[in-house]
PDB file of C-alpha atoms in Angstrom:
ATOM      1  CA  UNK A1454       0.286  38.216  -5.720  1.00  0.00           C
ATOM      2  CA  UNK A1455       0.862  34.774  -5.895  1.00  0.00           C
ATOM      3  CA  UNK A1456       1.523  33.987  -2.375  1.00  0.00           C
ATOM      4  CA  UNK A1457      -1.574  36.036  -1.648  1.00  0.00           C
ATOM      5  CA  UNK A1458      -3.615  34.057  -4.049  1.00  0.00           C
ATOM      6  CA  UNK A1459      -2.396  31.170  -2.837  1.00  0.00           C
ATOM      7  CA  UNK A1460      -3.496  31.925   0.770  1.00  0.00           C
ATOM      8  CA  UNK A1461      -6.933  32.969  -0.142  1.00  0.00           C
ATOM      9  CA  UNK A1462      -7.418  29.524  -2.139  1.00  0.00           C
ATOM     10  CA  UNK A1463      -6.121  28.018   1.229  1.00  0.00           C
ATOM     11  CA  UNK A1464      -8.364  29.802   2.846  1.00  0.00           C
ATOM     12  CA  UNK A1465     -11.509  29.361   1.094  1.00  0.00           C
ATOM     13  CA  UNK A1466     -10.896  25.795   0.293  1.00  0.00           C
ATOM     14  CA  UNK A1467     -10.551  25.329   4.492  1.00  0.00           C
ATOM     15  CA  UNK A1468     -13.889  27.155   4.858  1.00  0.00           C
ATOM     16  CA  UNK A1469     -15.544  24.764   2.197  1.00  0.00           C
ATOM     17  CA  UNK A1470     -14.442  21.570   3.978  1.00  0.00           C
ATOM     18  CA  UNK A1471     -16.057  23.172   7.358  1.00  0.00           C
ATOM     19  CA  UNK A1472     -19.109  24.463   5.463  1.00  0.00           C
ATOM     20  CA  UNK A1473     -19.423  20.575   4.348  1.00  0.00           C
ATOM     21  CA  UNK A1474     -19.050  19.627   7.920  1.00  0.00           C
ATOM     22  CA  UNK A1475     -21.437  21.482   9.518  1.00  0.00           C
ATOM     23  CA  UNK A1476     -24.184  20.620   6.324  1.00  0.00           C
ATOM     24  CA  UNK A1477     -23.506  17.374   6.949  1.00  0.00           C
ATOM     25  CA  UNK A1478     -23.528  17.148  10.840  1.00  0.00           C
ATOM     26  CA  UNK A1479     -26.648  19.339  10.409  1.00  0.00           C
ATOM     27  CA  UNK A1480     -28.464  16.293   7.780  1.00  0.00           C
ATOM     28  CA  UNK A1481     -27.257  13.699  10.647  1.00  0.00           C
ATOM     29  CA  UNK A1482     -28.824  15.725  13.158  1.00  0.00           C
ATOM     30  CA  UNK A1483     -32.252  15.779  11.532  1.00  0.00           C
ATOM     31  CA  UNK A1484     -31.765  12.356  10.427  1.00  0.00           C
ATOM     32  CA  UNK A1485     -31.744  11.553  13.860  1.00  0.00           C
ATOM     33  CA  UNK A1486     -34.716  13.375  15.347  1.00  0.00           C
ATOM     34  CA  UNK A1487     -36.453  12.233  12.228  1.00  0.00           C
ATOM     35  CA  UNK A1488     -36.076   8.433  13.284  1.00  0.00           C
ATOM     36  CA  UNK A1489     -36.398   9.378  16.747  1.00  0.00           C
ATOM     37  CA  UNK A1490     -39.990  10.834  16.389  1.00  0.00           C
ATOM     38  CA  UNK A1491     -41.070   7.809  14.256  1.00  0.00           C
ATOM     39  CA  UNK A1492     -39.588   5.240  17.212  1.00  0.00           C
ATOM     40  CA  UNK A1493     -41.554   6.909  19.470  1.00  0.00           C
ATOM     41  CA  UNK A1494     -45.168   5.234  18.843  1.00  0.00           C
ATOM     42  CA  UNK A1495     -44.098   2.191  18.023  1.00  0.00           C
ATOM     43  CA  UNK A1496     -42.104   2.040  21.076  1.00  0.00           C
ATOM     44  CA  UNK A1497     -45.209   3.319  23.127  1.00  0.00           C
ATOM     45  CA  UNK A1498     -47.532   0.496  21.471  1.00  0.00           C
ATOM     46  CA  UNK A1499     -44.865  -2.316  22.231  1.00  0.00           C
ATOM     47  CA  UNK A1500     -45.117  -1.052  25.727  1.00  0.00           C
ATOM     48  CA  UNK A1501     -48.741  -1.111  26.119  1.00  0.00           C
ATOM     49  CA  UNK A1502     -48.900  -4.796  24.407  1.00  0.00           C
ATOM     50  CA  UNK A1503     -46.690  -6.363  26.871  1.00  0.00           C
ATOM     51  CA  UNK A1504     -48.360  -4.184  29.679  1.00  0.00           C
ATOM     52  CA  UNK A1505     -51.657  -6.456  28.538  1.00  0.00           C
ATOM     53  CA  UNK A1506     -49.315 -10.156  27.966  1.00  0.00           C
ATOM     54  CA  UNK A1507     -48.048  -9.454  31.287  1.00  0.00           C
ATOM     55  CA  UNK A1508     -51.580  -8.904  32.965  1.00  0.00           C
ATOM     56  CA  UNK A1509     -53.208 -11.868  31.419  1.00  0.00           C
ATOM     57  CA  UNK A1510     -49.872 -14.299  32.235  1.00  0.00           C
ATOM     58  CA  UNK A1511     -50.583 -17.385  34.071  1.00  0.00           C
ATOM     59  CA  UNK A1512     -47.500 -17.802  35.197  1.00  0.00           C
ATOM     60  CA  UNK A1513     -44.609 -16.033  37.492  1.00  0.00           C
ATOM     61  CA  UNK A1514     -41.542 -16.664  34.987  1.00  0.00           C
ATOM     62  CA  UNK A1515     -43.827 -15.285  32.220  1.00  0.00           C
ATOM     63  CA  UNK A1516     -45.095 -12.369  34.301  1.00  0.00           C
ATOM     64  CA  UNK A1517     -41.058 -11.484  35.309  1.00  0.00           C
ATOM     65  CA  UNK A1518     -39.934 -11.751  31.577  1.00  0.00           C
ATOM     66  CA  UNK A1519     -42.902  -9.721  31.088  1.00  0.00           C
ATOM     67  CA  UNK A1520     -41.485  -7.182  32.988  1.00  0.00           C
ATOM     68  CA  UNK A1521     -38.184  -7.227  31.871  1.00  0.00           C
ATOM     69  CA  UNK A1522     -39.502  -6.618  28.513  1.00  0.00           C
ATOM     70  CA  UNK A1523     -41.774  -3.845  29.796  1.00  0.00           C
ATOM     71  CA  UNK A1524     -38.509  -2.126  31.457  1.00  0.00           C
ATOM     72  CA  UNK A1525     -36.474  -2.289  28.103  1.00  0.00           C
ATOM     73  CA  UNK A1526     -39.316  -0.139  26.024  1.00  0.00           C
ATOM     74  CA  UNK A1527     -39.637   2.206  28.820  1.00  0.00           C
ATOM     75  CA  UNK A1528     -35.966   2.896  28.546  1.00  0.00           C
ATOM     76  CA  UNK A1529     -35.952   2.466  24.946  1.00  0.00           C
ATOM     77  CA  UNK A1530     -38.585   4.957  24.642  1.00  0.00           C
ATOM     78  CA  UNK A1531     -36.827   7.417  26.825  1.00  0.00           C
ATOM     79  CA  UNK A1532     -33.232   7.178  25.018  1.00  0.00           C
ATOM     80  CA  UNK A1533     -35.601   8.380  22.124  1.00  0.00           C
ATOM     81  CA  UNK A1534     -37.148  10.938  23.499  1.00  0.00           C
ATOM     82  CA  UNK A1535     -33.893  12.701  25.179  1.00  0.00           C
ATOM     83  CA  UNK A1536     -32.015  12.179  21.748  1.00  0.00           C
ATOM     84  CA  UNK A1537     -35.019  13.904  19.893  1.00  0.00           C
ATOM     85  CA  UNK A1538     -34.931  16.868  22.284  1.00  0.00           C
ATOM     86  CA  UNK A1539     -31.561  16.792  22.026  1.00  0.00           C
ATOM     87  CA  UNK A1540     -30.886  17.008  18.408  1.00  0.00           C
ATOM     88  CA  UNK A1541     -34.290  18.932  17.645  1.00  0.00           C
ATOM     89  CA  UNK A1542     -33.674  21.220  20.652  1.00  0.00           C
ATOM     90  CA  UNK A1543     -30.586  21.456  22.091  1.00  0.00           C
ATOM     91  CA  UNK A1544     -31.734  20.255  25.210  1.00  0.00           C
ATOM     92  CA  UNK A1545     -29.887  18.026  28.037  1.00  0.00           C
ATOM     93  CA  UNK A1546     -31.232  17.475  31.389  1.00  0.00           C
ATOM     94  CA  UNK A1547     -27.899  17.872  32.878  1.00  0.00           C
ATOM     95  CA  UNK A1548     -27.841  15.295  36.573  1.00  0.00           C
ATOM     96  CA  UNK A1549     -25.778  14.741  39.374  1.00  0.00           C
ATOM     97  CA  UNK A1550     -24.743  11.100  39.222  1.00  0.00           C
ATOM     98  CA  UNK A1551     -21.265   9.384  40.237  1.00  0.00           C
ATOM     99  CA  UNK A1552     -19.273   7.789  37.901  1.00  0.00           C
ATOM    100  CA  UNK A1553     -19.431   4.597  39.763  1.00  0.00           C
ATOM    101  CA  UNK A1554     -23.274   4.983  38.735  1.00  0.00           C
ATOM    102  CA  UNK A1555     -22.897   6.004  35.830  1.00  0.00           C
ATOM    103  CA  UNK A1556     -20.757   3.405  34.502  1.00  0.00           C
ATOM    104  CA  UNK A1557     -22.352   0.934  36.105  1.00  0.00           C
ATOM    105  CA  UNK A1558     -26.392   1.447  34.676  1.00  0.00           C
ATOM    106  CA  UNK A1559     -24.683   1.537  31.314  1.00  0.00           C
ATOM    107  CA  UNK A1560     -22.725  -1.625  31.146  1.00  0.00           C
ATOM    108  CA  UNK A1561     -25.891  -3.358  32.655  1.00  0.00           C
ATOM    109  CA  UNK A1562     -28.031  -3.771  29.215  1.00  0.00           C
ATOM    110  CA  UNK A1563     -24.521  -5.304  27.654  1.00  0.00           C
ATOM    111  CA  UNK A1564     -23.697  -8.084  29.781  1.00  0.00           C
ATOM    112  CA  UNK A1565     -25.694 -10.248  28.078  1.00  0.00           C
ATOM    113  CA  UNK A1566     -24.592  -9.361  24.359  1.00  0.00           C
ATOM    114  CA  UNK A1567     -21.009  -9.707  25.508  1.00  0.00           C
ATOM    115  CA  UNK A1568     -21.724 -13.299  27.009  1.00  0.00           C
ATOM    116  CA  UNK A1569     -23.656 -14.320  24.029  1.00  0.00           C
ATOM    117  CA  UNK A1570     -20.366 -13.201  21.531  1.00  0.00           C
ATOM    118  CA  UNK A1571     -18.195 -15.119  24.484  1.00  0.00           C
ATOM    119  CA  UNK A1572     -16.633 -11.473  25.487  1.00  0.00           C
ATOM    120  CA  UNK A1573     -15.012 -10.004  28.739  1.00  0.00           C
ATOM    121  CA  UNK A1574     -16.389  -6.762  29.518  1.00  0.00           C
ATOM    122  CA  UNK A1575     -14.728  -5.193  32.058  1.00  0.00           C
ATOM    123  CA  UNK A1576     -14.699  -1.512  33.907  1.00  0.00           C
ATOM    124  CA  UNK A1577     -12.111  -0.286  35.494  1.00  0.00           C
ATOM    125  CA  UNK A1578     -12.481   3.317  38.029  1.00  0.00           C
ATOM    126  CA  UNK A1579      -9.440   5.078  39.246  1.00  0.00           C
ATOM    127  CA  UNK A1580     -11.358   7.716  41.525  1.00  0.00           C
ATOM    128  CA  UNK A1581     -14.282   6.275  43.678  1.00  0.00           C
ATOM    129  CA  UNK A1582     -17.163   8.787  44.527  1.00  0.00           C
ATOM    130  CA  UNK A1583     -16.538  11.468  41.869  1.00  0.00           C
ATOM    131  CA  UNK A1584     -19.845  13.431  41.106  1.00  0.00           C
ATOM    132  CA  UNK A1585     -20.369  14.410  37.327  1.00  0.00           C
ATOM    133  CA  UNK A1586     -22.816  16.264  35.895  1.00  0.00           C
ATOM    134  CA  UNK A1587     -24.121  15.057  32.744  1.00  0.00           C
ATOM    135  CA  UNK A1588     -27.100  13.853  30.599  1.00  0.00           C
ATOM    136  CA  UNK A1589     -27.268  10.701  32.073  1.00  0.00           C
ATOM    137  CA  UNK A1590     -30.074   8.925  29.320  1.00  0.00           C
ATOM    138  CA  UNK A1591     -27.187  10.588  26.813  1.00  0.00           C
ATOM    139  CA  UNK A1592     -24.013   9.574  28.090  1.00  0.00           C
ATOM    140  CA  UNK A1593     -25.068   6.055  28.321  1.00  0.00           C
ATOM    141  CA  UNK A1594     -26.081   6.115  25.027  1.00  0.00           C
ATOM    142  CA  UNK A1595     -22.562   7.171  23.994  1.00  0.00           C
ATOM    143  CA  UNK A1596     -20.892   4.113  26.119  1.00  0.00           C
ATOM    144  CA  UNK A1597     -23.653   1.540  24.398  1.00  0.00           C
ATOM    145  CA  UNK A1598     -22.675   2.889  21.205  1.00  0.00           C
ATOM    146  CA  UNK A1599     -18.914   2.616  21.514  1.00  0.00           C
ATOM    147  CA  UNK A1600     -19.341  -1.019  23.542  1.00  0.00           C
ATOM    148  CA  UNK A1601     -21.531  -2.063  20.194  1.00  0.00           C
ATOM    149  CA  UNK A1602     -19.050  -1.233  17.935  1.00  0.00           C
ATOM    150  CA  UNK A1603     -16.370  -2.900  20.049  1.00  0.00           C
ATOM    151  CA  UNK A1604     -18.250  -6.141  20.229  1.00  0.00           C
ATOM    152  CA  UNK A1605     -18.544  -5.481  16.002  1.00  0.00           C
ATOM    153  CA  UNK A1606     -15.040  -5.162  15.989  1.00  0.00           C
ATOM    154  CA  UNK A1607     -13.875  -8.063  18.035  1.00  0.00           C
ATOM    155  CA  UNK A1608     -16.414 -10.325  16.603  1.00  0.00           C
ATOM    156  CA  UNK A1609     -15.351  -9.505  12.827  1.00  0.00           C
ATOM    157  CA  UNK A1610     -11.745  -9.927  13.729  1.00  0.00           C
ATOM    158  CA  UNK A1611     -11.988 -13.265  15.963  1.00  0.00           C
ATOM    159  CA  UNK A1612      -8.801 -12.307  18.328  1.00  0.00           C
ATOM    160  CA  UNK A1613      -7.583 -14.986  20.474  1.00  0.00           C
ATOM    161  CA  UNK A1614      -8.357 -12.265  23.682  1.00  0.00           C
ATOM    162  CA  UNK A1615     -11.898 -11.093  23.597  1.00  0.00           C
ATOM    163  CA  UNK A1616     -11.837  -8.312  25.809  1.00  0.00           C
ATOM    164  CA  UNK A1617     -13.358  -4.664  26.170  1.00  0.00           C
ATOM    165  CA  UNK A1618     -12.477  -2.279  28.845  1.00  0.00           C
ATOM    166  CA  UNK A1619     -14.545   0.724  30.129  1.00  0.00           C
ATOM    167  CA  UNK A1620     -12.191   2.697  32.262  1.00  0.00           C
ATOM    168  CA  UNK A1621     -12.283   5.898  33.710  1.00  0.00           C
ATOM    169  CA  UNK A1622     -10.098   8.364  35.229  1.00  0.00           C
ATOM    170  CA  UNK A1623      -9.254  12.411  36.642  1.00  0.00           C
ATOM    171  CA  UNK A1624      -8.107  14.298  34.015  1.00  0.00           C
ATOM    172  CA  UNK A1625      -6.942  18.215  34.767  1.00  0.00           C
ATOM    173  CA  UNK A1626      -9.587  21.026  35.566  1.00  0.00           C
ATOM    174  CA  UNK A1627     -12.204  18.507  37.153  1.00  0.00           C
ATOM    175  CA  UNK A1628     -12.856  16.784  33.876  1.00  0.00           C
ATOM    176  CA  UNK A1629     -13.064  13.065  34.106  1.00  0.00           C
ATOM    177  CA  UNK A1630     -11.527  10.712  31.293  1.00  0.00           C
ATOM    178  CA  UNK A1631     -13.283   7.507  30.036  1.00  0.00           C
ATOM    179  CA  UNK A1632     -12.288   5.152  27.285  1.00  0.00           C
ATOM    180  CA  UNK A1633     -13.644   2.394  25.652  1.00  0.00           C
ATOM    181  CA  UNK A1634     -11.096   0.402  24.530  1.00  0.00           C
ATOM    182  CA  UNK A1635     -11.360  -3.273  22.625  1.00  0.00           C
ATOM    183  CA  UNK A1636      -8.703  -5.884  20.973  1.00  0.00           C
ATOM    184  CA  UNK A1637     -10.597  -6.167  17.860  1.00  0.00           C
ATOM    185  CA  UNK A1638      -9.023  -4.759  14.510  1.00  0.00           C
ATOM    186  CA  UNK A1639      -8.514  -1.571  15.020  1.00  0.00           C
ATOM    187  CA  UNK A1640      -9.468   1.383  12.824  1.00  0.00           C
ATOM    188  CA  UNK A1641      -9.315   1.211   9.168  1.00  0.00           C
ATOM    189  CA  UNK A1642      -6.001   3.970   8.284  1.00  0.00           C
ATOM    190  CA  UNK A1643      -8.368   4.848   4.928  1.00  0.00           C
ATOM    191  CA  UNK A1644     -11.049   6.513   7.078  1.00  0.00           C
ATOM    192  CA  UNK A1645      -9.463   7.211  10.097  1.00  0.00           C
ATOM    193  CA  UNK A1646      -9.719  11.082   9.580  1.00  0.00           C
ATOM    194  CA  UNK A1647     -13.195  10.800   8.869  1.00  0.00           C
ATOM    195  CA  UNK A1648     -14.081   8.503  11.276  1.00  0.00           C
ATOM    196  CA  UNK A1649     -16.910  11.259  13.284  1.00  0.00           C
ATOM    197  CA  UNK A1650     -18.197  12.104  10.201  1.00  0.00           C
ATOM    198  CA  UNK A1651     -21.783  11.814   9.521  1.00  0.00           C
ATOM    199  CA  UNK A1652     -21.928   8.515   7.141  1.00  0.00           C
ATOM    200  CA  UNK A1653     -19.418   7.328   6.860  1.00  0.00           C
ATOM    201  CA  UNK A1654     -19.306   3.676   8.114  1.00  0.00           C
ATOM    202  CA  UNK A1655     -16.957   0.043   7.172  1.00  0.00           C
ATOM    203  CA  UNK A1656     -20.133  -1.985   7.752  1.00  0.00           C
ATOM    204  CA  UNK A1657     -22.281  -3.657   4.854  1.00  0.00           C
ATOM    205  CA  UNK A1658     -25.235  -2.429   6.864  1.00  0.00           C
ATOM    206  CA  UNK A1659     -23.882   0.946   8.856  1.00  0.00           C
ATOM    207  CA  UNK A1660     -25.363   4.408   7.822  1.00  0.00           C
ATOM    208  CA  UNK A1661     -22.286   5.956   9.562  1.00  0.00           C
ATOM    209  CA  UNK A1662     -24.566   7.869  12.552  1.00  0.00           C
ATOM    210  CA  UNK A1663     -23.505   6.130  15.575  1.00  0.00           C
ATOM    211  CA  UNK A1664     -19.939   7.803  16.345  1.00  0.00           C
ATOM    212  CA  UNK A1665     -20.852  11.346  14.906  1.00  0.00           C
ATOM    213  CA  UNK A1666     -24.098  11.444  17.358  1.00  0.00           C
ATOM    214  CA  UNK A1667     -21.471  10.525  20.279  1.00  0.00           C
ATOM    215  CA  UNK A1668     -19.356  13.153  19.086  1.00  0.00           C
ATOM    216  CA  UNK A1669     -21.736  15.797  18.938  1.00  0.00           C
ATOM    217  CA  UNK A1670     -23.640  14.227  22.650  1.00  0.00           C
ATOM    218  CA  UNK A1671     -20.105  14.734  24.162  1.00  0.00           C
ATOM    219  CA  UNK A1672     -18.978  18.574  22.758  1.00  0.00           C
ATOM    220  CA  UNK A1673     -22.363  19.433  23.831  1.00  0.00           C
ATOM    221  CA  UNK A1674     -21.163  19.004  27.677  1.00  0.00           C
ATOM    222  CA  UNK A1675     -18.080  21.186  26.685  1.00  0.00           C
ATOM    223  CA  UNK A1676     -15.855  17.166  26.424  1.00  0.00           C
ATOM    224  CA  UNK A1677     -14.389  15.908  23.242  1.00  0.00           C
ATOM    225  CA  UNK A1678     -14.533  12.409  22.158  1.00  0.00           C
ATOM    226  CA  UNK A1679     -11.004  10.998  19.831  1.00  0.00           C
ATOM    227  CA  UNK A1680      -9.366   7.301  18.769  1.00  0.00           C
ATOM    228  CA  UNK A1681      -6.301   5.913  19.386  1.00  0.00           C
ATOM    229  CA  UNK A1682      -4.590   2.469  18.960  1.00  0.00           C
ATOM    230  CA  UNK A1683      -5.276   0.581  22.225  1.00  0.00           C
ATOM    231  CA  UNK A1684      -1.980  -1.605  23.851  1.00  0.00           C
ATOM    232  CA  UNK A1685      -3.861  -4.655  22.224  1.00  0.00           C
ATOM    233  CA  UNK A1686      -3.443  -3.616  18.939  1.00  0.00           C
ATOM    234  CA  UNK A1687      -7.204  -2.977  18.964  1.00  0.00           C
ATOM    235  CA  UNK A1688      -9.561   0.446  19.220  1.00  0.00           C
ATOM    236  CA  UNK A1689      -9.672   3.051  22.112  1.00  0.00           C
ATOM    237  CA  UNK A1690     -12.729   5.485  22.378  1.00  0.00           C
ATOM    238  CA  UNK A1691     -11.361   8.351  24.931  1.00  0.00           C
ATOM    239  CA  UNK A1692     -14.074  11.042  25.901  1.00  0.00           C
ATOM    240  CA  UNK A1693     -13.838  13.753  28.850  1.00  0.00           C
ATOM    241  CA  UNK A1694     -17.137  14.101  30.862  1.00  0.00           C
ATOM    242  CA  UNK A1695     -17.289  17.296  33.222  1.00  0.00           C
ATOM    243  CA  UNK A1696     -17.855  16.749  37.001  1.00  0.00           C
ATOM    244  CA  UNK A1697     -19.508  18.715  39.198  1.00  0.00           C
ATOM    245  CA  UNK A1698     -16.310  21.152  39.446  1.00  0.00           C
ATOM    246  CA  UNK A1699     -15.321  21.013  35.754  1.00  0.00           C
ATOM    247  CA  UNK A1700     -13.905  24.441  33.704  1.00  0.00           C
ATOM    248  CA  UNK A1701     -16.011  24.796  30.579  1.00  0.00           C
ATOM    249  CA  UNK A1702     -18.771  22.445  31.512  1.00  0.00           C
ATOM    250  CA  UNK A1703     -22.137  22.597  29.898  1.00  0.00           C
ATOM    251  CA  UNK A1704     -25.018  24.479  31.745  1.00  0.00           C
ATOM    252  CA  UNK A1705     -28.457  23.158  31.911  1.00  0.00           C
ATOM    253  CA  UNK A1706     -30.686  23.964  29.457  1.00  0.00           C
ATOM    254  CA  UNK A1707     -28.139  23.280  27.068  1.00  0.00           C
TER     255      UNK A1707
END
């Protein structure tokens, strides 16, 4: 009777934790489609003010800043409106796109940031001309929210190497392996099992979103998302995308 009773506690103190879980990934997922709806008019009125600047510029450096502004909220605005879908919906628009691609348009918007903090951002592709199919506006969310918290966590730390590295490789069944990986800190050993939980954060100003919306952007492709120690005593982000071939992949519509 004992050992039974035992069990069950076991049991039902297991199915608590998960019940917590899921309450709590559910609160991050409104949370989320909460802020994204409210982005989405300011986002649309930014766009439509620098439209105007850009038509009444007397000059071409203005007119091509202009534009680069212009580009920003357009992709701003769609990054909000995909996550919304996403977390309101369930939806991805699933893409063909090669990792080479894929990689590539989301490094892009961080070269700058990484210059500014005096950074090395490098990539790093094992297998050229692999096709995956994925959310694209999604996925590079996920690699600009892992490269932010890298440049976080090498600027808090102040290493003598400054260096982040987006690799990605073939990993068995068709799946391809990326990983974000940085020679900051490392990851606090206090929160470490809770890391992909909905707030929970180390930063004075974090609400703890960013790494439990990647989590949830990459299981919804059928991947998984974990952290180890990188080799420079820093942080490594590993994720599994599906390509075009992948077992277990996620279907469109999703």
């Amino acid at each position: 009777d004992i050992s039974r009773r035992r069990t069950y506690e076991r049991k039902f103190g297991e199915q608590q934790v998960e019940l917590t879980r899921t309450a709590r990934l559910a609160a991050a997922g409104e949370m989320a489609a909460a802020l994204a709806h409210e982005l989405h008019q300011p986002l649309a009125a930014i766009r439509n003010y620098v439209h105007v600047a850009q038509m009444l510029a007397t000059t071409a450096d203005t007119q091509e800043l202009m534009g680069k502004v212009e580009r920003e909220a357009v992709r701003a605005a769609d990054v909000v409106r995909r996550l919304r879908d996403f977390f309101r919906r369930g939806v991805s628009q699933l893409e063909c796109i090669s990792v080479q691609q894929l990689i590539g348009g989301a490094l892009a918007p961080m070269q700058e940031e990484v210059a500014r903090q005096h950074i090395t951002l490098k990539s790093a592709i094992a297998q050229n001309g692999v096709e995956l199919r994925v959310d694209r506006v999604q996925i590079e969310t996920v690699f600009h929210s892992l490269i932010s918290n890298a440049i976080e966590a090498i600027s808090a730390e102040n290493p003598r190497v400054r260096r982040i590295c987006v690799t990605a490789h073939n990993a068995p069944d068709g799946w391809m392996q990326c990983s974000v990986a940085d020679t900051g800190a490392g990851v606090d050993p206090a929160i470490v099992d809770r890391l992909f939980d909905p707030f929970v954060t180390t930063k004075p100003a974090g609400i703890g979103m960013a790494l439990a919306m990647s989590r949830s952007i990459i299981e919804s492709h059928g991947g998984r998302l974990w952290v180890e120690s990188s080799g420079e005593g820093g942080t490594e982000f590993r994720f599994l995308l599906p390509t075009v071939s992948a077992k277990g992949a996620a279907h469109d519509g999703q």
